[in-house]
């Protein structure tokens, strides 16, 4: 058995990489210091990376003070987000590909959509929405597969000043209906069917079911994706493909205020009921564009691929808004990593000569379980930077990414951020910051992370520290409010620790000032008085050769207060046994120490995850506590049958 990779390994960018990078180590320090010492001046400069119709004169007006939570950036400037993502590129790169669309089935042809074509399509969609009665400030729900029309729809809303709220196409009619009503949407845009992983979801009939619980005035625009059968309600349903043939090729971009909302998006629902996050137009776009360029070291002509769905914030910021604002070529992938086989990601990387590849730890762990065979068939030499987001990445997965995918040559950017933050807050810049497997390293420009003592709320000022992660001051991409509920905004993010933005995550800062996310604050385990994050124990388990994935929670324990309950998914082909169970306990003891050794290990063929692939520990905790009659909000759960299996086989039969 190999020894677990050490989390203290360091990987510095090569001199060759650094020489071409936008930001080097020295520049990072200088720019970071400038951004903290004089944020007004720094952001006045970087706010100019987007085009303003009326330039801003005010840069930052933000307050985290109790009762006065108010966040405004560039507030007197005006702009149009879609013009920034399309029109301003037409002269210089009208014939360049803006979007490469890769369909679910690899046998179907990919599409290359130029900036000119994107302009035409977006304008037509905008005109259709106007015909349907959508006006500035109205809300539009988008419930589409990963097809180019999803990007056209987002940009069309931005063009006319409507606010979009995307609902992931895997969500149920109930979840869709709640979100349509939640923002009082005028229109919902959907497709007939959504092919994904060789299966098909009937989006239109889901929408029909959802609309039964919505106001009669809500209209529905239907994109033909498969041509499959759907029912039709005359007067309510509109045929996109037909209307697009008639619609005008030009729609003037509306002049919007920097603080006008661009979109509403719900958080993933890992820790409870999803929050309807509202993002601004100006600050959000500037921040998404800037982080896209620097974090991925994006250069003109590069092919950028973020594998997320546009239903998540990652898709908003790093498939659509950030890349397009930068005039990039961005890939939209309709499929899943394991269809038709576990080589799909790498096949697409080879086919489109991807330069920056950005995915989630959950996908990497799933692919690792299939071994290196599916990777070795493909030429990945175009890749320059690898990225990860969504959960702490276990050092084992990090090393696999580095060795097997990056061949030891591609910096890995472990980007920590949230729906609420709009863009990356903690992340290495690939030409500037040496990485350590499992650490999101250092703050992005303008970001002031602090670690507070969870009990007293006092800031820990020593370099090495552990506690809850808060942010001390605002950045342009920060959410502005919870839709329709500013009180909930204040209560969720600014009330536990006054005058700080509370992230909900636990964090450790090491001797080098590097940040390590230890897991959700709600998930912290307290064993005999020792507080422990879930990430470390899970990473130790995943480092074992037989383990594909692990999730750890606390459960009531008569002597220790809390015991450690581990759910373990084994590698493909490995059989569970009592010997293996003992071996895993021994392994964790030797990796971390006796305090972290699991009391109970349950074999889990699957773990409960959100649709964006995050482990829902709150459900696992309920099962471990034998309290599974009240699982809370499970509307964002990907596969409920996983939960039934775990309940049936739970270990703690008290
Ligand atoms: P909810 O807020 O509804 O419970 P959620 O927090 O999963 O759902 P997101 O905004 O999608 O919703 O996820 C943000 C969270 O994901 C972060 O707070 C953090 O816990 C986790 N996360 C994201 N990126 C990283 C990363 N690179 N390392 C560690 N954790 C990460
Ligand atoms: Mg969250």
XYZ file of C-alpha atoms and ligand atoms in Angstrom:
686
model
C 0.000 0.000 0.000
C 1.340 3.426 -0.866
C 1.556 6.057 1.795
C -0.901 8.912 1.606
C 0.358 11.992 -0.206
C 1.545 14.632 2.171
C -0.480 17.805 2.288
C 2.757 19.695 2.906
C 4.062 19.071 -0.601
C 4.585 22.301 -2.487
C 4.315 22.874 -6.190
C 5.772 26.104 -7.494
C 4.898 27.358 -10.984
C 7.636 26.609 -13.481
C 9.802 29.504 -14.631
C 8.497 28.992 -18.156
C 4.885 29.248 -17.005
C 5.565 32.269 -14.803
C 7.351 34.050 -17.660
C 4.169 34.100 -19.737
C 1.691 34.586 -16.907
C -0.435 37.700 -16.383
C 0.623 37.783 -12.739
C 3.927 36.623 -11.225
C 4.742 36.129 -7.536
C 6.106 39.660 -7.080
C 3.255 41.217 -8.989
C 0.753 39.295 -6.893
C 2.191 40.709 -3.680
C 2.326 44.250 -5.016
C -1.172 44.135 -6.486
C -2.638 42.460 -3.418
C -1.118 45.050 -1.111
C -2.369 47.860 -3.311
C -5.864 46.359 -3.376
C -6.013 46.233 0.418
C -4.325 49.552 1.191
C -6.402 51.597 -1.217
C -9.416 49.639 -2.451
C -11.024 52.759 -3.971
C -8.074 53.358 -6.205
C -7.519 49.694 -7.052
C -11.117 49.104 -8.069
C -11.436 52.441 -9.850
C -8.723 51.078 -12.110
C -10.047 47.514 -12.449
C -13.650 48.639 -12.825
C -12.511 49.907 -16.212
C -12.045 46.432 -17.570
C -15.686 46.550 -18.553
C -17.264 49.146 -20.844
C -19.461 51.723 -19.190
C -22.094 53.747 -20.986
C -21.806 56.400 -18.300
C -18.565 55.961 -16.351
C -18.858 55.648 -12.573
C -17.561 58.364 -10.297
C -18.271 56.550 -7.039
C -16.346 53.298 -6.517
C -17.237 51.714 -3.211
C -20.098 52.373 -0.814
C -20.362 49.360 1.421
C -21.339 48.719 4.996
C -21.309 45.523 7.062
C -22.554 47.412 10.129
C -25.419 45.752 12.036
C -28.783 46.994 10.793
C -27.116 48.871 7.934
C -25.983 46.129 5.599
C -25.657 47.890 2.278
C -23.393 47.011 -0.635
C -22.904 49.167 -3.697
C -20.067 49.280 -6.197
C -19.607 51.700 -9.100
C -23.121 52.841 -8.200
C -23.544 55.819 -10.521
C -22.131 54.036 -13.584
C -24.370 52.618 -16.306
C -23.702 49.678 -18.605
C -25.214 46.767 -20.413
C -23.897 43.341 -19.521
C -24.778 41.689 -22.829
C -23.076 44.488 -24.780
C -19.991 43.852 -22.653
C -20.123 40.139 -23.406
C -20.871 40.471 -27.123
C -21.093 43.834 -28.895
C -17.768 45.217 -27.789
C -15.983 42.213 -29.306
C -17.673 42.373 -32.707
C -15.176 44.657 -34.346
C -12.060 42.840 -33.180
C -13.267 39.248 -32.978
C -16.658 38.969 -34.630
C -15.641 35.804 -36.482
C -13.909 34.192 -33.511
C -15.741 31.337 -31.821
C -17.442 32.518 -28.643
C -19.097 29.237 -27.658
C -18.205 25.689 -28.585
C -21.194 23.522 -27.890
C -20.449 19.857 -27.242
C -23.634 17.747 -27.290
C -24.489 14.874 -24.982
C -23.906 12.252 -27.658
C -20.341 12.356 -29.017
C -21.635 11.083 -32.352
C -23.505 14.371 -32.846
C -21.542 17.286 -34.253
C -20.230 20.038 -31.988
C -21.276 23.609 -32.852
C -18.984 26.613 -33.084
C -20.856 29.852 -32.465
C -19.004 33.028 -33.383
C -19.419 36.346 -31.577
C -21.384 37.610 -34.589
C -23.717 34.642 -34.416
C -24.026 35.027 -30.651
C -25.031 38.639 -31.217
C -27.697 37.680 -33.735
C -29.095 34.887 -31.593
C -29.146 36.923 -28.414
C -30.855 39.856 -30.117
C -33.512 37.567 -31.537
C -34.138 35.979 -28.164
C -34.336 39.450 -26.607
C -36.889 40.525 -29.190
C -38.935 37.386 -28.571
C -38.972 38.091 -24.843
C -40.121 41.637 -25.512
C -42.880 40.343 -27.768
C -43.975 38.139 -24.883
C -44.265 41.205 -22.695
C -41.019 41.017 -20.709
C -39.827 44.447 -19.603
C -36.893 45.873 -17.711
C -36.837 44.559 -14.136
C -39.177 41.616 -14.872
C -38.034 38.141 -13.837
C -37.530 35.285 -16.277
C -36.939 31.706 -15.137
C -34.634 29.647 -17.361
C -35.069 25.857 -17.170
C -32.944 24.613 -20.045
C -30.417 21.900 -20.783
C -26.823 22.872 -21.474
C -27.517 24.141 -24.967
C -26.435 27.443 -26.548
C -29.972 28.784 -26.108
C -29.282 28.852 -22.351
C -26.525 31.397 -22.949
C -28.668 33.318 -25.458
C -31.459 33.436 -22.877
C -29.200 34.744 -20.103
C -27.690 37.391 -22.359
C -31.089 38.298 -23.841
C -32.412 39.015 -20.351
C -29.347 41.116 -19.623
C -29.846 42.922 -22.910
C -33.340 44.161 -22.066
C -32.703 44.550 -18.341
C -34.761 41.556 -17.229
C -33.517 39.508 -14.272
C -32.934 35.805 -14.898
C -33.218 32.985 -12.422
C -31.858 29.700 -13.726
C -33.232 26.451 -12.399
C -31.053 23.413 -13.057
C -32.722 21.154 -15.639
C -32.449 18.177 -13.278
C -34.807 19.754 -10.746
C -38.338 18.499 -10.225
C -41.566 20.320 -11.140
C -41.987 21.200 -7.448
C -38.602 22.874 -7.175
C -39.243 24.686 -10.469
C -42.695 25.878 -9.374
C -41.350 27.182 -6.066
C -38.668 29.156 -7.870
C -41.098 30.571 -10.480
C -43.386 31.747 -7.684
C -40.473 32.811 -5.492
C -39.464 35.530 -7.924
C -42.899 36.120 -9.471
C -41.546 35.328 -12.946
C -43.371 36.524 -16.043
C -41.913 33.916 -18.371
C -40.260 30.530 -18.050
C -37.955 29.381 -20.851
C -37.661 25.633 -21.292
C -37.011 22.942 -23.911
C -39.020 19.959 -25.079
C -36.631 17.382 -23.665
C -33.143 17.394 -22.169
C -30.776 14.602 -23.219
C -28.106 13.908 -20.613
C -25.913 10.874 -20.171
C -27.932 9.034 -22.825
C -31.188 9.569 -20.914
C -33.822 12.188 -21.481
C -35.708 14.450 -19.075
C -39.114 15.736 -20.234
C -38.527 19.385 -19.396
C -41.665 20.691 -21.033
C -43.979 18.310 -19.180
C -42.110 19.113 -15.930
C -42.797 22.767 -16.688
C -46.457 22.029 -17.390
C -46.680 20.337 -13.998
C -44.928 23.236 -12.282
C -47.168 25.818 -13.944
C -50.258 24.176 -12.460
C -49.146 25.804 -9.215
C -48.303 29.207 -10.689
C -50.286 32.252 -11.772
C -52.169 31.832 -15.055
C -50.333 34.804 -16.485
C -46.945 33.037 -16.544
C -45.954 32.358 -20.160
C -43.732 29.601 -21.425
C -41.165 29.792 -24.248
C -40.209 26.370 -25.579
C -36.933 25.600 -27.350
C -36.902 22.540 -29.566
C -33.964 20.379 -28.505
C -34.966 16.852 -29.503
C -38.183 17.461 -31.427
C -39.871 14.967 -29.082
C -43.556 15.254 -28.333
C -44.927 17.797 -25.875
C -48.345 19.032 -24.947
C -49.202 22.588 -25.887
C -51.334 25.280 -24.294
C -52.276 27.891 -26.868
C -51.898 31.424 -25.597
C -49.526 30.325 -22.845
C -46.851 28.388 -24.765
C -44.638 30.030 -27.391
C -42.513 28.231 -29.967
C -38.982 29.607 -29.825
C -37.744 28.061 -33.061
C -40.631 29.455 -35.036
C -40.435 32.897 -33.469
C -36.659 33.069 -33.935
C -37.104 32.770 -37.694
C -39.259 35.899 -37.710
C -37.514 37.901 -35.008
C -35.361 40.902 -35.800
C -31.565 40.487 -35.751
C -31.029 43.589 -33.688
C -32.151 44.651 -30.262
C -30.690 47.745 -28.667
C -29.011 47.048 -25.317
C -30.767 48.750 -22.393
C -28.788 51.226 -20.313
C -28.718 49.669 -16.847
C -27.427 50.940 -13.529
C -24.391 49.179 -12.050
C -26.514 48.116 -9.092
C -29.480 46.864 -11.120
C -29.858 43.133 -10.473
C -28.505 40.864 -13.204
C -29.740 37.588 -11.823
C -31.185 35.632 -8.933
C -29.671 32.225 -8.220
C -30.338 29.764 -5.447
C -27.449 28.256 -3.455
C -26.907 24.511 -3.762
C -28.883 23.597 -0.638
C -26.100 21.549 0.976
C -26.717 22.884 4.456
C -30.416 23.716 4.408
C -33.022 25.596 2.481
C -31.463 27.261 -0.587
C -31.056 31.035 -0.462
C -32.105 33.232 -3.421
C -28.912 35.144 -4.038
C -29.155 38.450 -5.944
C -26.189 39.639 -7.992
C -25.565 43.081 -9.463
C -24.694 44.054 -13.034
C -21.511 46.154 -12.785
C -19.591 44.814 -9.801
C -20.472 41.212 -10.568
C -19.370 41.417 -14.186
C -16.098 43.188 -13.417
C -15.283 40.615 -10.744
C -16.257 37.573 -12.839
C -14.181 38.837 -15.761
C -11.158 39.676 -13.656
C -11.078 36.395 -11.756
C -11.573 34.458 -14.988
C -8.559 36.118 -16.556
C -6.196 35.941 -13.582
C -7.160 32.705 -11.859
C -6.969 30.675 -15.040
C -4.275 32.836 -16.610
C -6.531 33.113 -19.633
C -4.875 34.494 -22.768
C -6.466 35.561 -26.046
C -7.166 32.575 -28.252
C -7.219 30.023 -25.427
C -10.009 27.453 -25.318
C -11.584 27.484 -21.869
C -13.701 24.676 -20.476
C -15.651 24.824 -17.251
C -17.621 21.587 -16.899
C -20.249 23.016 -14.544
C -23.892 23.471 -15.454
C -25.261 26.978 -16.036
C -27.719 26.103 -13.275
C -24.894 26.773 -10.761
C -23.013 29.949 -10.082
C -19.871 28.351 -11.521
C -21.644 28.140 -14.869
C -22.840 31.743 -14.611
C -19.442 33.218 -13.810
C -17.092 30.868 -15.662
C -19.006 29.515 -18.650
C -20.931 32.626 -19.605
C -20.244 36.002 -18.005
C -16.526 35.948 -17.150
C -15.260 34.275 -20.337
C -17.530 36.200 -22.708
C -16.734 39.539 -21.071
C -13.091 38.667 -21.795
C -13.745 37.743 -25.437
C -12.849 34.129 -24.736
C -13.829 30.894 -26.422
C -15.856 28.960 -23.880
C -17.110 25.383 -24.055
C -20.644 24.392 -23.112
C -20.958 20.681 -22.495
C -24.364 19.064 -22.463
C -23.287 15.656 -21.142
C -21.842 13.978 -18.077
C -18.283 12.776 -17.316
C -19.077 9.076 -17.590
C -21.136 8.920 -20.785
C -20.632 7.051 -23.028
C -17.646 6.101 -20.847
C -15.254 7.487 -18.243
C -13.027 8.937 -20.964
C -15.525 11.566 -22.129
C -13.936 14.605 -20.465
C -10.551 13.722 -21.902
C -11.962 12.998 -25.321
C -13.509 16.482 -25.354
C -10.236 18.046 -24.126
C -8.368 16.400 -27.000
C -11.011 17.203 -29.592
C -11.268 20.907 -28.816
C -7.655 21.375 -27.669
C -8.717 22.701 -24.294
C -6.221 25.033 -22.583
C -7.870 25.542 -19.201
C -9.990 22.838 -17.646
C -12.171 23.496 -14.587
C -14.180 20.835 -12.771
C -15.313 19.598 -9.329
C -13.682 17.141 -6.888
C -16.766 14.919 -7.061
C -16.173 14.377 -10.806
C -12.479 13.697 -10.248
C -13.180 11.125 -7.519
C -15.730 9.400 -9.730
C -13.262 9.240 -12.615
C -10.344 8.119 -10.448
C -12.376 5.080 -9.460
C -12.135 3.953 -13.103
C -8.341 3.998 -13.068
C -5.991 5.645 -15.575
C -6.984 3.608 -18.638
C -9.711 6.003 -19.861
C -7.309 8.963 -19.564
C -4.364 7.402 -21.337
C -6.219 7.053 -24.608
C -6.218 10.809 -25.171
C -3.759 13.569 -25.914
C -4.075 16.170 -23.162
C -1.017 18.188 -24.131
C -3.039 21.348 -24.872
C -3.980 21.765 -21.200
C -2.098 24.527 -19.376
C -4.111 25.069 -16.195
C -6.390 22.777 -14.181
C -9.012 24.083 -11.797
C -11.287 22.707 -9.100
C -14.282 24.054 -7.199
C -17.222 23.035 -5.042
C -15.783 21.117 -2.122
C -12.438 20.680 -0.437
C -10.326 18.576 -2.792
C -8.749 15.591 -1.058
C -4.955 15.560 -1.545
C -5.302 12.100 -3.113
C -7.575 13.472 -5.834
C -5.373 16.548 -6.167
C -2.337 14.358 -6.834
C -4.191 12.278 -9.377
C -5.290 15.447 -11.158
C -1.739 16.722 -11.096
C 0.010 13.518 -12.175
C -2.436 11.765 -14.455
C -4.259 14.690 -16.070
C -1.673 17.488 -15.813
C 1.361 15.188 -16.220
C 3.014 17.277 -13.510
C 3.145 20.323 -15.816
C -0.115 22.160 -15.176
C -0.666 24.363 -12.144
C -3.830 23.421 -10.240
C -6.039 26.234 -9.045
C -8.196 25.144 -6.099
C -10.757 27.927 -6.096
C -12.773 28.525 -2.945
C -15.882 30.637 -3.379
C -19.659 30.545 -3.075
C -22.826 31.427 -4.946
C -22.853 34.447 -2.658
C -19.377 35.666 -3.627
C -19.924 35.846 -7.393
C -16.334 34.810 -8.107
C -13.215 33.301 -6.541
C -12.166 34.636 -3.132
C -9.369 32.232 -2.196
C -7.347 30.794 -5.054
C -3.833 30.387 -6.313
C -2.907 32.451 -9.367
C -1.163 29.842 -11.492
C 1.968 31.826 -12.390
C 2.353 33.397 -8.976
C 1.501 31.128 -6.086
C 3.062 27.790 -5.165
C 0.280 25.334 -4.426
C -0.188 22.739 -1.690
C -2.601 19.859 -2.345
C -5.870 20.573 -0.570
C -5.296 24.269 0.095
C -7.082 27.092 -1.717
C -3.897 29.043 -0.829
C -4.235 32.848 -0.718
C -6.837 35.573 -1.210
C -7.681 37.116 -4.563
C -7.127 40.867 -4.990
C -9.264 42.982 -2.703
C -10.292 40.063 -0.478
C -9.643 40.260 3.265
C -10.158 36.816 4.819
C -10.084 36.538 8.604
C -10.326 33.612 10.967
C -12.494 34.089 14.030
C -12.731 32.088 17.193
C -16.073 30.329 16.713
C -17.156 30.866 20.330
C -16.005 34.405 21.081
C -16.095 35.798 17.537
C -12.716 37.393 18.157
C -10.323 37.609 15.217
C -7.276 35.351 15.545
C -4.354 37.401 14.345
C -1.524 34.885 14.529
C -0.518 33.535 11.121
C -1.310 29.972 12.080
C -4.944 29.874 13.142
C -8.073 27.791 13.011
C -11.713 28.773 13.309
C -14.504 30.141 11.172
C -13.808 31.913 7.915
C -15.175 35.428 7.563
C -14.440 38.273 5.164
C -13.736 41.677 6.600
C -14.695 43.983 3.770
C -16.722 43.936 0.572
C -15.534 43.035 -2.943
C -17.372 43.948 -6.167
C -18.751 40.446 -6.854
C -20.488 40.136 -3.505
C -24.220 39.327 -3.471
C -26.390 42.338 -2.698
C -29.330 40.752 -0.929
C -31.495 37.659 -0.611
C -34.295 38.109 -3.128
C -37.221 39.805 -1.434
C -35.786 39.240 2.043
C -33.036 41.647 3.042
C -33.549 40.601 6.643
C -32.613 37.022 5.827
C -29.512 38.383 4.095
C -28.445 40.160 7.259
C -29.403 37.274 9.514
C -27.626 34.581 7.478
C -24.384 36.364 6.737
C -23.909 39.239 9.163
C -25.485 38.392 12.493
C -23.408 35.548 13.997
C -20.251 37.653 13.779
C -20.928 41.377 13.736
C -19.251 43.547 11.093
C -18.005 40.558 9.097
C -19.367 38.538 6.196
C -19.723 35.009 7.602
C -19.025 32.272 5.041
C -20.365 29.296 7.002
C -17.094 27.438 6.405
C -14.436 26.340 8.876
C -10.859 27.128 7.972
C -7.257 26.691 9.051
C -4.437 29.079 8.192
C -0.985 27.508 8.206
C 2.445 28.968 9.031
C 2.785 30.235 5.458
C -0.543 32.053 5.624
C -2.201 29.484 3.350
C -5.913 28.821 3.844
C -7.341 25.306 4.170
C -11.127 24.876 4.171
C -11.889 22.275 6.831
C -15.590 21.869 5.986
C -18.882 23.490 6.894
C -19.108 25.015 10.355
C -22.340 23.049 10.838
C -20.434 19.832 10.183
C -17.637 20.309 12.721
C -17.231 17.243 14.948
C -16.321 17.496 18.604
C -14.635 14.319 19.853
C -13.706 14.380 23.542
C -13.343 18.141 23.344
C -11.292 18.135 20.136
C -12.932 20.078 17.328
C -12.380 18.512 13.956
C -13.306 19.463 10.410
C -14.729 16.777 8.180
C -12.289 17.384 5.319
C -9.204 16.020 7.044
C -10.710 12.706 8.108
C -12.357 12.246 4.726
C -9.112 12.969 2.919
C -7.299 10.375 5.006
C -9.910 7.774 4.094
C -9.826 8.688 0.399
C -6.041 8.328 0.466
C -6.489 4.598 1.106
C -6.064 2.631 -2.124
C -9.442 0.883 -1.786
C -11.527 3.993 -1.069
C -13.161 6.079 -3.801
C -15.106 8.528 -1.662
C -15.884 9.141 2.003
C -18.123 11.339 4.121
C -17.731 11.792 7.848
C -20.233 13.063 10.431
C -20.550 13.120 14.195
C -23.111 11.128 16.188
C -23.953 11.096 19.898
C -21.421 8.997 21.813
C -21.824 8.201 25.522
C -18.173 8.761 26.444
C -16.644 11.029 23.819
C -19.630 13.348 23.385
C -19.472 12.753 19.666
C -18.184 9.741 17.817
C -16.997 9.628 14.218
C -19.311 7.954 11.776
C -17.805 7.371 8.318
C -19.647 6.493 5.129
C -17.246 4.907 2.672
C -17.627 4.200 -1.048
C -15.122 1.631 -2.271
C -13.235 1.624 -5.565
C -14.876 -0.197 -8.461
C -14.318 -3.915 -7.966
C -13.331 -3.792 -4.246
C -15.496 -5.949 -1.953
C -16.339 -4.781 1.574
C -15.125 -6.945 4.450
C -14.568 -6.798 8.220
C -10.812 -6.904 7.594
C -11.020 -3.893 5.332
C -13.061 -2.052 7.963
C -10.361 -2.686 10.583
C -7.699 -1.749 8.119
C -9.380 1.597 7.416
C -9.616 2.422 11.114
C -5.916 1.618 11.516
C -5.093 3.654 8.445
C -6.827 6.793 9.736
C -5.159 6.350 13.147
C -1.766 6.293 11.495
C -2.547 9.147 9.096
C -4.022 11.608 11.587
C -3.973 10.092 15.067
C -6.142 8.033 17.409
C -8.490 10.951 18.053
C -9.657 10.827 14.414
C -10.217 7.097 14.148
C -13.744 6.313 12.953
C -15.996 4.612 15.484
C -18.377 3.315 12.857
C -17.849 2.711 9.161
C -20.791 2.102 6.895
C -20.265 0.887 3.332
C -22.057 3.310 1.032
C -22.524 2.384 -2.611
C -23.560 6.016 -3.104
C -23.626 9.214 -1.012
C -26.452 11.752 -0.868
C -25.374 14.695 -2.993
C -26.827 17.922 -4.240
C -27.423 18.136 -7.965
C -24.173 20.054 -8.186
C -22.371 17.071 -6.672
C -21.749 18.174 -3.089
C -22.080 15.711 -0.251
C -25.086 16.559 1.964
C -23.663 15.744 5.389
C -26.744 17.056 7.194
C -28.663 14.057 5.816
C -25.867 11.663 6.752
C -25.856 13.141 10.234
C -29.569 12.487 10.598
C -29.099 8.883 9.532
C -26.179 8.404 11.924
C -28.277 9.904 14.725
C -31.170 7.636 13.737
C -33.322 10.723 13.245
C -34.193 10.219 9.620
C -37.874 10.955 9.873
C -37.126 14.671 9.452
C -34.515 15.075 6.769
C -35.284 18.768 6.152
C -35.289 20.315 2.682
C -34.261 17.577 0.265
C -35.517 19.262 -2.918
C -31.932 19.662 -4.120
C -30.993 16.023 -3.520
C -29.810 14.305 -6.705
C -30.885 10.717 -6.012
C -33.263 10.028 -3.095
C -32.884 6.239 -3.432
C -29.336 6.541 -2.073
C -30.816 7.739 1.219
C -33.152 4.765 1.581
C -30.267 2.366 1.085
C -28.170 4.122 3.728
C -31.035 4.158 6.236
C -31.585 0.460 5.740
C -27.951 -0.395 6.355
C -27.126 2.050 9.104
C -24.567 0.901 11.640
C -25.673 2.612 14.779
C -28.600 0.354 15.686
C -29.372 1.766 19.131
P -26.118 26.035 0.756
O -25.484 27.367 0.995
O -27.507 26.147 0.220
O -25.987 25.098 1.890
P -23.772 25.406 -0.809
O -23.051 26.141 0.260
O -23.269 24.046 -1.191
O -25.320 25.305 -0.462
P -22.651 26.830 -3.049
O -22.687 28.295 -3.040
O -22.814 26.123 -4.353
O -23.810 26.308 -2.126
O -21.303 26.298 -2.446
C -20.377 27.076 -1.702
C -19.665 26.205 -0.709
O -18.956 25.142 -1.385
C -18.607 26.889 0.097
O -19.159 27.581 1.185
C -17.716 25.721 0.526
O -18.250 25.033 1.635
C -17.766 24.817 -0.672
N -16.601 25.046 -1.562
C -16.618 25.624 -2.775
N -15.392 25.624 -3.331
C -14.557 25.046 -2.442
C -13.156 24.757 -2.421
N -12.366 25.046 -3.433
N -12.661 24.170 -1.305
C -13.457 23.863 -0.268
N -14.777 24.096 -0.232
C -15.323 24.680 -1.308
Mg -23.526 27.849 1.298
